[in-house]
Amino acid sequence: METKFWELKKDPEAAIAEAAALIAAGEVVAFPTETVYGLGADGLNPEAVAKIFAAKGRPADNPLILHIADPEQIETLTGGLNANARALMETFWPGPLTIVIPRSEIVPDAVTAGLDTVAVRMPSHPVAAALIRAAGCPIAAPSANVSGKPSPTNAADVAEDMKGKIAGILDGGNCGIGVESTVVDTTSPVPTILRPGGITREMLEERLGAVEIDPALNGNPALRPKAPGMKYRHYAPQAPMYLYEGKQAAQRLAEAALHACKQGMRAGILCDDAVKTRLEGSLRRGHSLEILSWGEGKSDLAEHLYELLRDFDRLTPQFIIGMGVDERGLGLAVMNRLRKAAGYQILLAEDDCVTVKSGKVFPEFLMLADN
Ligand code: TXA
Ligand code: MG
């Protein structure tokens, strides 16, 4: 299949109209949102939805989010909204929040994977909103990556995964937030975060009072996540990855990087600007490391994480050593993605020692702490 590519800088209205017509005709089109790119199709048309699963190679038991452009559009999709659901819609829409609510009859089983709930989100990205309005239907859209790869945050990364498999790609530049929306189950007695994302736990608590976090998110393989998609190996770079967490993560990561370099290992290093600058100051030209920085704070990390993981796939290091951040604010979402990327191979660097937090096989030198 030939994939159309629309550059939105030129004539955005014509491009969006063309893309919307393809969606209305049952085709799949990728489009930008404020979180990551989505792979969109008519959410009320089971054949169109089936094409999304085929393009992504997505397991059929993993339900999709329906994207709407106006809050009223939700009424026909649900059996009823409780006070928590309404409070979340009023406070955080449009924006990076998905609510899980009881489904109505018109939502196809292909979208909900047979569950009696449906996930709905109203994105704030102007291109996404215009596309949904022009298509005249709720748009079912997962992230626009091949299943198992990091979500795409720019059109080139979408094309890498989807060229030849879908009808078109709307290029709206880079996504601002960079990690997927927060998914909140509003049907449980206490609203529960099924996937941390752009709307933080603190923001939800401020609005709702108590909020729970799905206990399966801590990586315990014995627990089954309530969002089916959270159980898959995800966001994973091809090279094995190890993650330092804790107060001394930056320091230990720098020591391990220098050790790897001395041994001539082609290690990938994922860190912030401060650590990158420090490392480069003590390395010779032509060293063996691939050091990629996300910038300064947690929002830079969220914005660039997936792009950097894809860069590592191109650079093919022997392994990657990453640096964690604390879990406040956006930290919860980025740490969730980083831990998954590392397959829960995690070292805790605190109190002048390094201990295994989870995981099994670590290269010996990652465990060294010299005081
Ligand atoms: O930011 C986002 O949410 C992006 C953009 C494109 O909107 N979309 C996205 O979709 O990340 P996807 O399909 O990659 O992730 C949706 C997550 C999956 O973990 C899925 O299992 C979960 O939401 N989900 C969908 N419907 C659900 C339901 N009824 N109950 C529980 N979890 C659900
Ligand atoms: Mg996804």
Coordinates of C-alpha atoms and ligand atoms in Angstrom, one line a residue:
M1 CA 0.0 0.0 0.0
E2 CA 1.3 3.5 -0.8
T3 CA 1.4 5.7 2.3
K4 CA 0.6 9.4 1.7
F5 CA 2.7 11.9 3.6
W6 CA 1.2 15.3 4.4
E7 CA 3.5 18.1 5.6
L8 CA 1.1 20.2 7.7
K9 CA 3.2 23.4 7.3
K10 CA 2.0 23.8 3.7
D11 CA -1.8 23.5 3.6
P12 CA -3.0 22.1 6.9
E13 CA -6.8 22.3 6.2
A14 CA -6.6 20.4 2.8
A15 CA -4.3 17.8 4.4
I16 CA -6.6 17.2 7.4
A17 CA -9.7 17.1 5.1
E18 CA -8.0 14.4 2.9
A19 CA -6.9 12.4 5.9
A20 CA -10.3 12.6 7.5
A21 CA -12.0 11.4 4.3
L22 CA -9.7 8.4 4.3
I23 CA -10.6 7.6 8.0
A24 CA -14.3 8.0 7.2
A25 CA -13.8 5.6 4.3
G26 CA -12.4 2.9 6.7
E27 CA -8.7 3.5 6.2
V28 CA -5.9 4.0 8.8
V29 CA -4.0 7.3 9.1
A30 CA -1.3 8.3 11.6
F31 CA -1.7 11.7 13.3
P32 CA 0.1 13.8 15.9
T33 CA -1.3 14.3 19.5
E34 CA 0.3 16.2 22.4
T35 CA 1.6 12.9 23.9
V36 CA 2.7 10.6 21.0
Y37 CA 1.6 9.9 17.4
G38 CA -1.6 7.8 17.1
L39 CA -2.7 5.3 14.5
G40 CA -6.2 6.3 13.8
A41 CA -9.3 4.6 12.3
D42 CA -13.1 5.0 12.6
G43 CA -13.7 3.7 16.1
L44 CA -17.2 2.5 15.4
N45 CA -16.2 0.5 12.3
P46 CA -14.9 -3.0 13.2
E47 CA -13.3 -3.6 9.8
A48 CA -11.4 -0.3 10.0
V49 CA -10.3 -1.1 13.6
A50 CA -9.1 -4.5 12.5
K51 CA -6.7 -2.7 10.1
I52 CA -5.0 -1.0 13.1
F53 CA -4.3 -4.3 14.8
A54 CA -2.9 -5.7 11.5
A55 CA -0.6 -2.6 10.9
K56 CA 0.8 -2.7 14.5
G57 CA 0.9 -6.5 14.9
R58 CA -1.0 -5.9 18.1
P59 CA -2.4 -8.7 20.2
A60 CA -6.2 -8.8 19.9
D61 CA -6.6 -8.8 23.7
N62 CA -5.3 -5.2 24.0
P63 CA -8.1 -2.7 23.8
L64 CA -7.9 0.7 22.1
I65 CA -8.6 4.3 23.2
L66 CA -11.4 6.2 21.5
H67 CA -10.4 9.8 20.8
I68 CA -13.1 12.5 20.7
A69 CA -13.1 16.2 20.0
D70 CA -16.0 17.4 22.1
P71 CA -17.0 16.3 25.6
E72 CA -20.6 15.6 24.5
Q73 CA -19.3 13.0 22.0
I74 CA -18.8 10.7 25.0
E75 CA -22.5 10.3 25.8
T76 CA -23.3 7.7 23.1
L77 CA -20.1 5.7 23.9
T78 CA -20.9 5.0 27.5
G79 CA -23.5 3.4 29.7
G80 CA -23.1 6.2 32.2
L81 CA -20.6 8.5 33.9
N82 CA -20.0 8.8 37.6
A83 CA -19.0 11.9 39.5
N84 CA -15.3 11.1 39.3
A85 CA -15.4 10.6 35.5
R86 CA -17.2 13.9 35.1
A87 CA -14.7 15.7 37.4
L88 CA -11.7 14.4 35.4
M89 CA -13.3 15.4 32.1
E90 CA -14.0 18.9 33.3
T91 CA -10.6 19.4 34.8
F92 CA -8.2 17.7 32.4
W93 CA -9.8 17.7 29.0
P94 CA -8.6 18.4 26.4
G95 CA -5.3 16.9 27.5
P96 CA -3.2 13.8 28.2
L97 CA -5.8 11.9 30.3
T98 CA -7.7 8.8 29.3
I99 CA -10.7 7.7 31.4
V100 CA -11.9 4.1 31.5
I101 CA -15.7 4.1 31.8
P102 CA -18.6 1.6 31.2
R103 CA -19.1 1.0 27.5
S104 CA -22.3 1.3 25.5
E105 CA -23.6 -1.1 22.8
I106 CA -22.3 0.9 19.9
V107 CA -18.7 0.4 20.8
P108 CA -17.3 -2.5 18.8
D109 CA -15.8 -5.5 20.7
A110 CA -12.7 -5.0 18.6
V111 CA -12.1 -1.7 20.4
T112 CA -12.7 -2.9 23.9
A113 CA -11.1 -6.4 23.4
G114 CA -14.4 -7.8 24.8
L115 CA -14.2 -5.8 28.1
D116 CA -17.3 -4.1 29.5
T117 CA -15.5 -0.8 29.7
V118 CA -14.1 1.6 27.1
A119 CA -11.1 4.0 27.3
V120 CA -11.8 7.5 26.0
R121 CA -9.6 10.6 25.6
M122 CA -10.0 14.1 24.3
P123 CA -6.6 15.2 23.0
S124 CA -5.5 18.9 23.1
H125 CA -3.4 18.8 19.9
P126 CA -5.1 21.1 17.3
V127 CA -4.4 18.7 14.4
A128 CA -5.9 15.7 16.4
A129 CA -9.0 17.8 17.3
A130 CA -9.5 19.0 13.7
L131 CA -9.1 15.5 12.3
I132 CA -11.6 14.0 14.7
R133 CA -14.2 16.7 13.9
A134 CA -13.6 16.4 10.1
A135 CA -13.9 12.6 10.2
G136 CA -17.2 12.9 12.1
C137 CA -16.6 9.8 14.3
P138 CA -14.6 8.9 17.4
I139 CA -11.2 7.9 16.3
A140 CA -9.7 4.6 17.7
A141 CA -6.0 5.1 18.0
P142 CA -3.2 3.3 19.8
S143 CA 0.4 4.7 19.6
A144 CA 1.7 4.5 16.0
N145 CA 4.5 2.1 16.7
V146 CA 4.9 -1.6 15.7
S147 CA 3.9 -3.5 18.9
G148 CA 6.8 -3.8 21.3
K149 CA 8.8 -0.8 20.0
P150 CA 8.9 2.7 21.7
S151 CA 6.0 5.0 20.8
P152 CA 6.8 7.4 18.0
T153 CA 7.1 11.1 18.9
N154 CA 7.8 12.4 15.4
A155 CA 6.6 11.6 11.9
A156 CA 9.9 10.1 10.7
D157 CA 9.7 7.5 13.5
V158 CA 6.1 6.7 12.5
A159 CA 7.2 6.3 8.9
E160 CA 10.0 3.9 10.0
D161 CA 7.3 1.6 11.5
M162 CA 4.3 2.2 9.3
K163 CA 5.4 3.1 5.7
G164 CA 3.6 0.8 3.3
K165 CA 1.2 -0.5 5.9
I166 CA -1.3 2.5 6.3
A167 CA -3.0 5.0 4.1
G168 CA -1.2 8.1 5.3
I169 CA 0.8 10.1 7.9
L170 CA 0.0 13.6 9.0
D171 CA 3.4 15.3 10.0
G172 CA 2.7 17.7 12.8
G173 CA 6.3 17.9 14.0
N174 CA 7.4 16.7 17.5
C175 CA 5.0 15.8 20.2
G176 CA 5.4 18.1 23.2
I177 CA 4.8 15.7 26.1
G178 CA 6.5 12.6 24.7
V179 CA 5.0 9.9 26.9
E180 CA 1.5 8.5 26.5
S181 CA -1.6 9.7 28.3
T182 CA -2.4 8.8 31.9
V183 CA -5.0 6.0 32.0
V184 CA -7.4 6.2 35.0
D185 CA -10.1 3.6 35.7
T186 CA -13.1 5.5 37.0
T187 CA -15.2 2.4 37.5
S188 CA -13.3 1.1 40.6
P189 CA -14.4 2.3 44.1
V190 CA -11.2 4.5 44.3
P191 CA -10.1 5.9 40.9
T192 CA -7.0 3.9 39.8
I193 CA -4.1 4.9 37.7
L194 CA -3.6 2.0 35.2
R195 CA -0.8 3.8 33.3
P196 CA 1.0 6.9 34.6
G197 CA 1.4 9.7 32.0
G198 CA 1.2 13.4 31.3
I199 CA -1.4 14.1 34.0
T200 CA 0.5 13.4 37.2
R201 CA -0.7 11.5 40.3
E202 CA -0.4 14.7 42.3
M203 CA -2.7 16.5 39.9
L204 CA -5.3 13.7 40.1
E205 CA -5.1 13.6 43.9
E206 CA -5.6 17.4 44.1
R207 CA -8.9 17.0 42.1
L208 CA -10.2 13.7 43.4
G209 CA -8.7 13.2 46.8
A210 CA -7.6 9.5 47.1
V211 CA -6.2 7.9 44.0
E212 CA -4.7 4.4 43.7
I213 CA -2.0 3.0 41.5
D214 CA -2.4 -0.4 39.9
P215 CA 0.0 -2.5 42.1
A216 CA 1.0 -4.5 39.0
L217 CA 2.9 -1.4 37.7
N218 CA 5.9 -2.1 40.0
G219 CA 7.0 -5.0 37.8
N220 CA 5.9 -7.9 40.0
P221 CA 5.4 -10.6 37.4
A222 CA 2.9 -12.3 39.7
L223 CA 0.4 -9.5 39.3
R224 CA -1.7 -8.9 36.2
P225 CA -2.0 -5.2 35.1
K226 CA -5.6 -4.0 34.7
A227 CA -4.7 -2.2 31.5
P228 CA -4.0 -5.2 29.2
G229 CA -1.3 -3.3 27.3
M230 CA 0.8 -2.8 30.4
K231 CA 1.7 -6.5 30.6
Y232 CA 3.7 -6.5 27.3
R233 CA 7.4 -6.0 27.0
H234 CA 7.3 -2.5 25.7
Y235 CA 9.3 0.6 25.0
A236 CA 12.3 -1.8 24.8
P237 CA 15.5 -0.9 22.9
Q238 CA 17.2 -3.9 21.2
A239 CA 20.3 -3.8 23.4
P240 CA 20.1 -5.0 27.0
M241 CA 19.6 -2.1 29.4
Y242 CA 20.5 -1.5 33.0
L243 CA 19.1 1.2 35.2
Y244 CA 20.6 3.0 38.2
E245 CA 18.1 4.5 40.6
G246 CA 18.5 6.3 43.9
K247 CA 20.3 9.4 45.2
Q248 CA 23.7 8.4 43.8
A249 CA 22.4 7.2 40.4
A250 CA 24.2 9.9 38.5
Q251 CA 27.6 9.3 40.2
R252 CA 27.4 5.5 39.9
L253 CA 26.4 5.8 36.3
A254 CA 29.4 8.0 35.5
E255 CA 31.8 5.6 37.3
A256 CA 30.3 2.6 35.4
A257 CA 30.5 4.5 32.1
L258 CA 34.2 5.3 32.6
H259 CA 34.9 1.7 33.5
A260 CA 33.1 0.5 30.4
C261 CA 35.2 2.9 28.3
K262 CA 38.5 1.8 29.8
Q263 CA 37.6 -1.8 28.8
G264 CA 36.8 -0.5 25.3
M265 CA 33.2 -1.6 25.6
R266 CA 30.7 0.1 23.2
A267 CA 28.3 1.1 25.9
G268 CA 25.3 3.3 25.4
I269 CA 24.8 5.9 28.2
L270 CA 21.4 7.5 28.8
C271 CA 21.7 10.5 31.1
D272 CA 21.1 14.2 31.5
D273 CA 23.2 17.1 30.3
A274 CA 25.1 17.6 33.5
V275 CA 26.3 13.9 33.5
K276 CA 27.1 14.0 29.8
T277 CA 29.2 17.2 30.2
R278 CA 31.0 15.7 33.2
L279 CA 31.7 12.4 31.3
E280 CA 32.9 14.1 28.1
G281 CA 35.3 16.2 30.2
S282 CA 37.1 13.1 31.4
L283 CA 37.1 11.1 28.1
R284 CA 39.5 11.2 25.2
R285 CA 38.5 11.8 21.7
G286 CA 37.5 8.6 19.9
H287 CA 36.3 6.9 23.0
S288 CA 34.0 3.9 22.7
L289 CA 30.8 5.3 24.5
E290 CA 27.6 6.5 22.9
I291 CA 26.4 9.1 25.3
L292 CA 22.8 10.4 24.7
S293 CA 21.4 13.1 26.9
W294 CA 17.7 14.0 27.3
G295 CA 18.5 17.6 28.4
E296 CA 17.8 18.9 31.9
G297 CA 14.6 18.0 33.8
K298 CA 11.9 15.4 33.8
S299 CA 9.9 17.1 31.1
D300 CA 12.9 16.9 28.8
L301 CA 13.3 13.3 29.7
A302 CA 9.6 12.6 28.9
E303 CA 9.8 14.5 25.6
H304 CA 12.9 12.8 24.3
L305 CA 13.0 9.3 25.9
Y306 CA 11.4 7.3 23.1
E307 CA 13.4 9.1 20.4
L308 CA 16.6 8.4 22.3
L309 CA 15.7 4.7 22.7
R310 CA 15.2 4.5 19.0
D311 CA 18.5 6.3 18.5
F312 CA 20.2 3.5 20.5
D313 CA 18.7 1.0 18.1
R314 CA 20.4 2.7 15.3
L315 CA 23.7 3.1 17.2
T316 CA 23.7 -0.6 18.2
P317 CA 25.7 -0.4 21.5
Q318 CA 26.6 -3.7 23.3
F319 CA 24.4 -2.6 26.2
I320 CA 22.8 0.6 27.6
I321 CA 23.3 2.1 31.1
G322 CA 20.5 4.5 32.1
M323 CA 20.0 6.9 34.9
G324 CA 16.7 7.1 36.8
V325 CA 15.0 10.2 38.3
D326 CA 12.8 10.5 41.4
E327 CA 9.1 9.6 41.0
R328 CA 7.5 12.9 41.8
G329 CA 5.4 14.6 39.1
L330 CA 6.2 13.3 35.6
G331 CA 8.8 11.1 37.3
L332 CA 6.3 8.4 37.9
A333 CA 5.5 8.1 34.1
V334 CA 9.1 8.3 32.9
M335 CA 10.3 5.8 35.5
N336 CA 7.6 3.4 34.5
R337 CA 8.8 3.6 30.9
L338 CA 12.5 3.4 31.8
R339 CA 12.0 0.4 34.1
K340 CA 10.2 -1.4 31.3
A341 CA 12.8 -0.4 28.8
A342 CA 15.4 -1.9 31.2
G343 CA 13.4 -5.1 31.6
Y344 CA 13.4 -4.3 35.4
Q345 CA 17.2 -4.8 35.5
I346 CA 17.6 -2.2 38.2
L347 CA 20.4 -1.2 40.6
L348 CA 19.8 1.0 43.6
A349 CA 22.7 3.5 44.3
E350 CA 22.4 4.9 47.8
D351 CA 24.3 5.3 51.0
D352 CA 27.6 4.7 49.2
C353 CA 26.6 1.3 48.0
V354 CA 25.0 -0.3 45.0
T355 CA 22.5 -3.1 45.5
V356 CA 20.2 -5.1 43.2
K357 CA 16.7 -3.7 43.4
S358 CA 15.3 -6.2 40.8
G359 CA 16.7 -8.3 38.0
K360 CA 19.1 -11.1 37.8
V361 CA 22.2 -10.9 35.7
F362 CA 24.4 -7.7 35.9
P363 CA 27.9 -7.2 34.5
E364 CA 30.2 -7.2 37.5
F365 CA 31.5 -3.7 37.1
L366 CA 28.0 -2.2 37.4
M367 CA 28.0 -3.4 41.0
L368 CA 31.2 -1.6 42.1
A369 CA 31.0 1.1 44.6
D370 CA 34.5 2.2 45.8
N371 CA 33.9 3.8 49.1
Ligands
TXA1 O1 -1.3 9.1 24.7 C1 -2.0 8.1 24.4 O2 -2.8 7.6 25.1 C2 -1.7 7.6 22.9 C3 -2.3 8.7 22.0 C4 -2.2 8.2 20.5 O3 -3.5 9.1 22.3 N1 -2.4 6.3 22.8 C5 -2.0 5.2 23.4 O4 -2.7 4.1 23.0 O5 -1.0 5.2 24.1 P1 -2.2 2.6 23.3 O6 -3.2 1.7 22.6 O7 -0.8 2.5 22.9 O8 -2.3 2.4 24.8 C6 -3.6 2.3 25.4 C7 -3.5 1.6 26.8 C8 -3.2 0.2 26.7 O9 -2.3 -0.2 27.8 C9 -4.5 -0.5 26.9 O10 -4.4 -1.8 27.3 C10 -5.2 0.4 27.8 O11 -4.8 1.7 27.4 N2 -6.7 0.3 27.7 C11 -7.5 0.6 26.6 N3 -8.8 0.4 26.9 C12 -8.8 -0.1 28.2 C13 -9.9 -0.6 29.0 N4 -11.2 -0.6 28.6 N5 -9.6 -1.0 30.3 C14 -8.3 -0.9 30.7 N6 -7.2 -0.5 29.9 C15 -7.5 -0.1 28.7
MG2 MG 1.2 1.9 22.8

